[in-house]
PDB file of C-alpha atoms and ligand atoms in Angstrom:
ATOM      1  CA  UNK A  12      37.870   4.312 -83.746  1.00 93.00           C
ATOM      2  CA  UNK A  13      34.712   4.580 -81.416  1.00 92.00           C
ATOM      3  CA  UNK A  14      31.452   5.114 -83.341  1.00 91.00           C
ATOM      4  CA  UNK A  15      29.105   6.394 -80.371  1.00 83.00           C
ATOM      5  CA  UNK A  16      26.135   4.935 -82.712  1.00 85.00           C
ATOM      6  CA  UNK A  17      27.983   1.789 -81.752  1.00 91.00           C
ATOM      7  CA  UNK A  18      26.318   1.994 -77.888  1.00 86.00           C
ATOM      8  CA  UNK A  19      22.553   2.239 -79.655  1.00 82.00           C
ATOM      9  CA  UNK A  20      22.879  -1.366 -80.668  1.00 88.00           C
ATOM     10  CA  UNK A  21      23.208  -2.050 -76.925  1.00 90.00           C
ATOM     11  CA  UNK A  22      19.357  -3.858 -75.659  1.00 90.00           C
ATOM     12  CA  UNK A  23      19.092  -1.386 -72.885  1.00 91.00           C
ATOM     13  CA  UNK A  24      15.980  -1.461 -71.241  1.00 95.00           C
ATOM     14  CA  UNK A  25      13.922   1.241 -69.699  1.00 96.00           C
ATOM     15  CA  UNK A  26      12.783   1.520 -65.771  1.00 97.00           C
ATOM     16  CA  UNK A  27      11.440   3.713 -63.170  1.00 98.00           C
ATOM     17  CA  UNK A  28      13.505   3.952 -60.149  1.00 98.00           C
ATOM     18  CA  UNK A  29      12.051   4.891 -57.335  1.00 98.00           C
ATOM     19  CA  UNK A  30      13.415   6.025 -53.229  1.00 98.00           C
ATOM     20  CA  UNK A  31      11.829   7.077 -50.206  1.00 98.00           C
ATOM     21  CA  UNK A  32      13.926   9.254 -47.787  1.00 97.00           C
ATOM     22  CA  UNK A  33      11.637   9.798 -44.754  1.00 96.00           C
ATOM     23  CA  UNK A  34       8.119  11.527 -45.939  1.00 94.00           C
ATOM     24  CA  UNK A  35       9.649  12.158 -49.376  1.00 96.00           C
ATOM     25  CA  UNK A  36       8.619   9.624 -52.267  1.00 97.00           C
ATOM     26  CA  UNK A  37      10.747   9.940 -55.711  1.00 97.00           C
ATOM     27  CA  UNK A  38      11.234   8.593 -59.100  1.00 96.00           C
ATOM     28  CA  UNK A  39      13.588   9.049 -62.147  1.00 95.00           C
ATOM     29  CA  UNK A  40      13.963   7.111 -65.728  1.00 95.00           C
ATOM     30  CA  UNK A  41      16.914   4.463 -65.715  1.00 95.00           C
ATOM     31  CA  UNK A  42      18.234   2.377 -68.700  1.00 93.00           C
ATOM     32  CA  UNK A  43      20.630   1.092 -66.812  1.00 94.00           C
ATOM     33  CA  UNK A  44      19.468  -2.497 -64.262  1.00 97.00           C
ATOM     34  CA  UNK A  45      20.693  -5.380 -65.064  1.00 97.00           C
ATOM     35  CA  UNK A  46      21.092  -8.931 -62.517  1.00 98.00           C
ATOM     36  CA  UNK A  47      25.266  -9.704 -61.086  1.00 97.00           C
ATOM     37  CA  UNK A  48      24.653 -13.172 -60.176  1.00 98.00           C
ATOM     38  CA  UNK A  49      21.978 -15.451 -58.682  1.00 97.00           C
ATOM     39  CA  UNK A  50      23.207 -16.727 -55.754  1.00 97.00           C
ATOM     40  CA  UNK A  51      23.405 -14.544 -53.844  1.00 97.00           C
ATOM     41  CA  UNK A  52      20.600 -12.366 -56.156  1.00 98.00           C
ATOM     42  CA  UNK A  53      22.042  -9.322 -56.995  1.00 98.00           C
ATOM     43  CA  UNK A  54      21.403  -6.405 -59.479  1.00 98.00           C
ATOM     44  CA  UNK A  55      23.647  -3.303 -60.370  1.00 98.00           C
ATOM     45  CA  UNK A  56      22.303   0.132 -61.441  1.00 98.00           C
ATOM     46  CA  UNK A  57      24.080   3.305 -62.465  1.00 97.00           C
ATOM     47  CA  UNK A  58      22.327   6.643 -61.838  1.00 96.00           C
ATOM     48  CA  UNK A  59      23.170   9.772 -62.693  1.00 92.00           C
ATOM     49  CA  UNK A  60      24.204  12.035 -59.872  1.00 93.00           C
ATOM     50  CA  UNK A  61      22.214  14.742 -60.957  1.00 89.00           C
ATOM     51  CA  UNK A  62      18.984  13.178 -60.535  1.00 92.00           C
ATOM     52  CA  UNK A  63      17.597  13.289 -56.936  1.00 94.00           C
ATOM     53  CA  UNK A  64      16.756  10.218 -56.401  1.00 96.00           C
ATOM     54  CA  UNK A  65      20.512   9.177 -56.759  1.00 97.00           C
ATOM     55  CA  UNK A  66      20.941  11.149 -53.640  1.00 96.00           C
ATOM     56  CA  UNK A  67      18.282   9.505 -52.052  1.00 97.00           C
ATOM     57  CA  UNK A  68      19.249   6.219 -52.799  1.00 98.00           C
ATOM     58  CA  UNK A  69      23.157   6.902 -51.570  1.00 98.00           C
ATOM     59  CA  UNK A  70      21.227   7.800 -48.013  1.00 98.00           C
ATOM     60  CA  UNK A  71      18.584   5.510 -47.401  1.00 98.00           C
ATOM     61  CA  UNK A  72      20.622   2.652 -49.313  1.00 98.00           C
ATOM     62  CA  UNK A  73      17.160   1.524 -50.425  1.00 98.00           C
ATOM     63  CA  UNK A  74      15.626   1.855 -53.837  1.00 98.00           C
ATOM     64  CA  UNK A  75      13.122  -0.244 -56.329  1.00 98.00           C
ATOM     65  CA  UNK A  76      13.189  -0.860 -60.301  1.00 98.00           C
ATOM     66  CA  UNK A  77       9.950  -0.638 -62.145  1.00 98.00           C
ATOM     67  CA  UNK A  78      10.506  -2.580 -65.555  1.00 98.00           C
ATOM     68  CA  UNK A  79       8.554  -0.344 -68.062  1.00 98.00           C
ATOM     69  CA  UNK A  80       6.493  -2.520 -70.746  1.00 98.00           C
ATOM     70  CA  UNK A  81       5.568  -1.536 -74.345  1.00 98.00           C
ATOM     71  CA  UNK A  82       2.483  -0.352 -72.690  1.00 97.00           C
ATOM     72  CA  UNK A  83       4.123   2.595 -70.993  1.00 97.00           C
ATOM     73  CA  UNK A  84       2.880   6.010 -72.464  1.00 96.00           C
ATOM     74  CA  UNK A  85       5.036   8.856 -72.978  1.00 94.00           C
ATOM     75  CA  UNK A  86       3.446  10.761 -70.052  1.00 94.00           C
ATOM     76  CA  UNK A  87       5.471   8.225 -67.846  1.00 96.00           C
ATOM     77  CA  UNK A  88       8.447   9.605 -69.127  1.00 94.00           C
ATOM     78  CA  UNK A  89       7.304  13.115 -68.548  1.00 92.00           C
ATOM     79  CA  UNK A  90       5.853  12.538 -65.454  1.00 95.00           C
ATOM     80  CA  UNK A  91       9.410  10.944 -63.993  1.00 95.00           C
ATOM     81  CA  UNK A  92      12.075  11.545 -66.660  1.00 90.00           C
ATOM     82  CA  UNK A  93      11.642  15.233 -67.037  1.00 87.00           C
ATOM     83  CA  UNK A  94      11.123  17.290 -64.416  1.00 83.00           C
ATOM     84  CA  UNK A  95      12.739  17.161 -60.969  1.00 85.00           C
ATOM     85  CA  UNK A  96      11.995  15.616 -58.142  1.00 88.00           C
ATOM     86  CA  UNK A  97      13.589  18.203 -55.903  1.00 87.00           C
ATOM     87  CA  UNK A  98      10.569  21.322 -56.483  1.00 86.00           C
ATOM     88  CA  UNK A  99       7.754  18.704 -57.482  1.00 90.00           C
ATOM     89  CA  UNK A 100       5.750  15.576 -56.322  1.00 94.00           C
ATOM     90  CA  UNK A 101       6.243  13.108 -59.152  1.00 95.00           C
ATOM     91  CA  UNK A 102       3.600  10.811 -57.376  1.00 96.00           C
ATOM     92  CA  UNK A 103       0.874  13.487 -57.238  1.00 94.00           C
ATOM     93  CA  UNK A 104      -2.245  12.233 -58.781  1.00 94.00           C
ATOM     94  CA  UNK A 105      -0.766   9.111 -59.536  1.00 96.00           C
ATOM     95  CA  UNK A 106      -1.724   7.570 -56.972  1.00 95.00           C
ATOM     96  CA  UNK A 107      -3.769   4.599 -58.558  1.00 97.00           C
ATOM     97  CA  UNK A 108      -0.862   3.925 -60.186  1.00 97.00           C
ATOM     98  CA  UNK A 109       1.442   2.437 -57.587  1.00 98.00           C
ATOM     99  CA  UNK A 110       1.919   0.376 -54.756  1.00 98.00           C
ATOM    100  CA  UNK A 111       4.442   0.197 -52.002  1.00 98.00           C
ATOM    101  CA  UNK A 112       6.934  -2.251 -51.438  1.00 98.00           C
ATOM    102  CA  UNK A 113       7.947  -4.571 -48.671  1.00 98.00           C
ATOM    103  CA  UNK A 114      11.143  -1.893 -48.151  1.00 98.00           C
ATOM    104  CA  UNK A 115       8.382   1.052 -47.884  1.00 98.00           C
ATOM    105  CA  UNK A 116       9.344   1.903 -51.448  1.00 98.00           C
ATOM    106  CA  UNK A 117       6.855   2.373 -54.618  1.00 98.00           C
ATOM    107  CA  UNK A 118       6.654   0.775 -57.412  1.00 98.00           C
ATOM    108  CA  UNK A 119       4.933   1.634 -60.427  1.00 98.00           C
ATOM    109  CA  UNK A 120       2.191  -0.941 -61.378  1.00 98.00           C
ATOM    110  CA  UNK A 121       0.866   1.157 -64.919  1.00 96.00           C
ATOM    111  CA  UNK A 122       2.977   0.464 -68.137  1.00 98.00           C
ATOM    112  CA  UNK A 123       5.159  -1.889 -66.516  1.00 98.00           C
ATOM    113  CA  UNK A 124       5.682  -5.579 -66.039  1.00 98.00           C
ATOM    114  CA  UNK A 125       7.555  -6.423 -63.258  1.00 98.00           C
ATOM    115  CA  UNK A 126       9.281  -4.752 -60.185  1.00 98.00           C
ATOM    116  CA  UNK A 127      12.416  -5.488 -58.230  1.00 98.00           C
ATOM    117  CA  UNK A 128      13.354  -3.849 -55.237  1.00 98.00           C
ATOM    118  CA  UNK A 129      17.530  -3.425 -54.028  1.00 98.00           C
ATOM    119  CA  UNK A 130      19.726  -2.952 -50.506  1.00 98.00           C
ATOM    120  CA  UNK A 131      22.261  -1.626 -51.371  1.00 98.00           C
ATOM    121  CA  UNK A 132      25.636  -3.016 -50.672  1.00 98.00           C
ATOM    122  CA  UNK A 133      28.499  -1.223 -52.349  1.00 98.00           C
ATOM    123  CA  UNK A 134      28.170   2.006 -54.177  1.00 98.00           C
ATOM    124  CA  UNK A 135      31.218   3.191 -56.389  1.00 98.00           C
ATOM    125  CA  UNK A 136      31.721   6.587 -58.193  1.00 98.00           C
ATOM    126  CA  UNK A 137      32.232   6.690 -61.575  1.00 97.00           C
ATOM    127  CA  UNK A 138      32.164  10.725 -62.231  1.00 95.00           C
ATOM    128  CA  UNK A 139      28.848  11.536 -63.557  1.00 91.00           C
ATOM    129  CA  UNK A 140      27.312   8.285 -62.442  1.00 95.00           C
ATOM    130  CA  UNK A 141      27.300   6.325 -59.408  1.00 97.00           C
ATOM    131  CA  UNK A 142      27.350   2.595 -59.689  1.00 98.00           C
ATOM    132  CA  UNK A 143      24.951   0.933 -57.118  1.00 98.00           C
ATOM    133  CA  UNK A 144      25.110  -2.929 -56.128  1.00 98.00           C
ATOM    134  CA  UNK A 145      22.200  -4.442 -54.396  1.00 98.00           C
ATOM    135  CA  UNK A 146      20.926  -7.261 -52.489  1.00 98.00           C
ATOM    136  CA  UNK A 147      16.924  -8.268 -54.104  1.00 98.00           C
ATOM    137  CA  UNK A 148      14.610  -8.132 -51.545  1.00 98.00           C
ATOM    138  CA  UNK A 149      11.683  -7.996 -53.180  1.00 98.00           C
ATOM    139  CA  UNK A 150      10.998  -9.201 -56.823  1.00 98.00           C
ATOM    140  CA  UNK A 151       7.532  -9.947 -58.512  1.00 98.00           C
ATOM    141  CA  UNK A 152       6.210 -10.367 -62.161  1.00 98.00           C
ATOM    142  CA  UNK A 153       3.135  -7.841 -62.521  1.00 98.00           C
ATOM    143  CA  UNK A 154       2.000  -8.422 -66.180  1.00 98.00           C
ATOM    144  CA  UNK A 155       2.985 -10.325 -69.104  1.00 98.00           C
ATOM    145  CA  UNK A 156       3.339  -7.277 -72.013  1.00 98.00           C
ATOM    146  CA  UNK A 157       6.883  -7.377 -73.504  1.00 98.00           C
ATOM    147  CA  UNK A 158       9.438  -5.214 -71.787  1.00 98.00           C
ATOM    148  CA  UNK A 159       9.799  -1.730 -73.845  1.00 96.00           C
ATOM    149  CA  UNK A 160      13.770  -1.302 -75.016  1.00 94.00           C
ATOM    150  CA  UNK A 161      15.536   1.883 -75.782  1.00 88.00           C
ATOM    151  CA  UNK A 162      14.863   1.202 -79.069  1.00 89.00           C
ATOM    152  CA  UNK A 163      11.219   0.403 -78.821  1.00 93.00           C
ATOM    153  CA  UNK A 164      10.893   4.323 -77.127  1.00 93.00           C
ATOM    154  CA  UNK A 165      12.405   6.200 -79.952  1.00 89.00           C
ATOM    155  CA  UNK A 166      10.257   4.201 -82.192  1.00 91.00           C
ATOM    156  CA  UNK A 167       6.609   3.703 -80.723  1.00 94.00           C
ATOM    157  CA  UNK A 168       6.523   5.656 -77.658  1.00 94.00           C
ATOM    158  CA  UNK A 169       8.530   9.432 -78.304  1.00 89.00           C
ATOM    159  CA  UNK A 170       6.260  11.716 -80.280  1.00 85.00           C
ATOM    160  CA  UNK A 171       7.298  11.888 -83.916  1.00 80.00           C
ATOM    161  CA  UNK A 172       7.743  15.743 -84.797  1.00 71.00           C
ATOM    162  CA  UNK A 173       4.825  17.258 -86.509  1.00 69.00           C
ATOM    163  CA  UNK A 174       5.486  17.485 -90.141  1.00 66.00           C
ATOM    164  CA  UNK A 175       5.836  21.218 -91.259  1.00 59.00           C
ATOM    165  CA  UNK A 176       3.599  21.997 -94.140  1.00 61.00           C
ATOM    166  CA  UNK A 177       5.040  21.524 -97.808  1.00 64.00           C
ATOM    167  CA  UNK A 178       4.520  24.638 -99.170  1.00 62.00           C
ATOM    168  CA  UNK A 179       6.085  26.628 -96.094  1.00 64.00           C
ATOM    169  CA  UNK A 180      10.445  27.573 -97.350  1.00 72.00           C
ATOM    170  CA  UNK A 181      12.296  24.954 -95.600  1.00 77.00           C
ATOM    171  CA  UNK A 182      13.542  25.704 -91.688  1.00 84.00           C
ATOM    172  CA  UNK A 183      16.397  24.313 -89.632  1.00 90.00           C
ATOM    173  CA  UNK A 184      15.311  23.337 -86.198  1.00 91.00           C
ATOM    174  CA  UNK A 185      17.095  20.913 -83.723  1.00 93.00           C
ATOM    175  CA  UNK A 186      15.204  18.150 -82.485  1.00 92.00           C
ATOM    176  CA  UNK A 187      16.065  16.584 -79.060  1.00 90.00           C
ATOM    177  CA  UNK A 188      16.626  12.970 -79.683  1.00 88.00           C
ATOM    178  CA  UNK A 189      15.433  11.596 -76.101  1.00 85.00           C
ATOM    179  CA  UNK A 190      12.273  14.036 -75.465  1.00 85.00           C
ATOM    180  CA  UNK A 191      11.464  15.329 -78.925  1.00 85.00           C
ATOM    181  CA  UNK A 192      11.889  18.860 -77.486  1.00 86.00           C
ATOM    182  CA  UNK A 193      12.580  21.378 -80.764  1.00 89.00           C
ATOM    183  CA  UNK A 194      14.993  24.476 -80.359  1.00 91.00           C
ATOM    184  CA  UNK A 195      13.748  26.986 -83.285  1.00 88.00           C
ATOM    185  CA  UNK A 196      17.340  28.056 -84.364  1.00 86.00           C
ATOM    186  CA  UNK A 197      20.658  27.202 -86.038  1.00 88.00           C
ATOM    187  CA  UNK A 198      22.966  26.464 -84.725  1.00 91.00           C
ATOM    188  CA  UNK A 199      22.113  25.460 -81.369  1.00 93.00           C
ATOM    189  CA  UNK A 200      24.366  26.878 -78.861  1.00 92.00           C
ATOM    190  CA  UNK A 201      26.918  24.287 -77.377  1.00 92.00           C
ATOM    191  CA  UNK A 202      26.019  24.983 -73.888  1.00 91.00           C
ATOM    192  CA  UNK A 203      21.933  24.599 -74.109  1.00 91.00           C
ATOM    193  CA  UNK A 204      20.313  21.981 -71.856  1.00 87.00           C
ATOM    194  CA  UNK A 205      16.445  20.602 -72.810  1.00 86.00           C
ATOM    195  CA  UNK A 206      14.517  22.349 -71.196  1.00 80.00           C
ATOM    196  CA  UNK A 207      12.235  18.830 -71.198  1.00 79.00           C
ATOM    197  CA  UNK A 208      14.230  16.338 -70.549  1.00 80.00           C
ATOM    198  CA  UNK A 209      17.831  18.573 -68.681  1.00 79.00           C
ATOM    199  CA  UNK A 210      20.207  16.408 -71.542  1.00 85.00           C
ATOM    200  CA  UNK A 211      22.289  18.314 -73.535  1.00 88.00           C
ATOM    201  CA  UNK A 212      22.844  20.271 -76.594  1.00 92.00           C
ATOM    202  CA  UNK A 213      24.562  16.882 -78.458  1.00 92.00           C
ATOM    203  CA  UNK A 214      21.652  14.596 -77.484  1.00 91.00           C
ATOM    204  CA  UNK A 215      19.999  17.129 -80.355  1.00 92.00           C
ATOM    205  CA  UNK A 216      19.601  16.162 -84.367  1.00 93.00           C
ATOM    206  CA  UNK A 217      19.520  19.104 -86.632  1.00 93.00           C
ATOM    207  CA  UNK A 218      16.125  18.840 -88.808  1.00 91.00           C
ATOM    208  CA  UNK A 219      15.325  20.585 -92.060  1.00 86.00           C
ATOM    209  CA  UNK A 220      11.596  20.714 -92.201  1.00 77.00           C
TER     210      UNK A 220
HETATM  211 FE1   FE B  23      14.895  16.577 -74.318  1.00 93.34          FE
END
């Protein structure tokens, strides 16, 4: 058997990973960085194809990783994990907030403790995800707060959902499990995508409340 709860008991991490193709500056939420081998220094990431900065990193072969701390707010995750970089600035107004990079890239310097930055040297497709294999050329330690796990999100950074009031009759909502988004109906159709966060309909818990 596979028990998918199985993969929650993996330490992921959390980072922002950030491109620049030509004027164009762009971020998205990773949990997925992790270091090859030393010698040479090299670290893999897999990123979704359907974010944009996927397709800006497959381009410019150039890309950095923002380790997010247990200081990162939620309005991080907002601010790069859901919305789209293709009709929006994710930098705008942020801009005491980052720095650029040796490789022109930035890197987030609020809620985070260290950044890394990657060339590119192999890319391979794996369907939804592209795996991406990169040389460091750039790597610095930026503050000392422990680094916030996948775990550590869903615990002290996500939103709990309000608590409905007692003497209300008991309703079903679903409750996205990444964003905290609630669809107000049961059952929630197969097909429906957060409108938060763009994950889908079985990333959602159903809640009597
Ligand atoms: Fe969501």
């Amino acid at each position: 058997m596979v028990d998918n709860l199985t993969f929650q008991k993996l330490s992921y991490g959390l980072f922002v990973l950030t491109a620049k193709d030509g004027e164009k500056d762009n971020g998205c939420i990773i949990n997925t960085a992790a270091q090859i081998t030393v010698d040479p220094n090299r670290i893999s990431i897999a990123v979704n194809k359907a974010n944009y900065t996927h397709d800006m990193i497959l381009k410019t072969g150039v890309f950095s990783v923002s380790i997010l701390s247990e200081k990162a707010t939620f309005d991080i995750f907002k601010r790069f994990g859901f919305q789209s970089g293709r009709d929006t600035d994710k930098f705008a107004g942020y801009e005491a907030n980052v720095k650029r990079g040796e490789n022109g890239v930035l890197y987030v310097t609020e809620g985070t403790n260290a950044f890394i930055s990657g060339k590119v040297v192999d890319a391979l497709d794996y369907g939804t995800h592209t795996l991406f294999i990169a040389e460091v050329t750039e790597a610095e330690v930026l503050a000392e707060d422990p680094s916030a796990t996948y775990a550590y999100y869903f615990a002290n950074i996500k939103p709990k959902p309000a608590a409905a009031p007692a003497s209300e009759e008991k309703k079903v909502v679903w409750v996205c499990k990444i964003c905290g988004y609630v669809y107000e109906g049961d059952p929630i159709p197969e097909d429906f995508i957060c409108p938060l966060c763009k994950h889908p309909a079985s990333d959602f818990e159903r809640v009597e409340r």
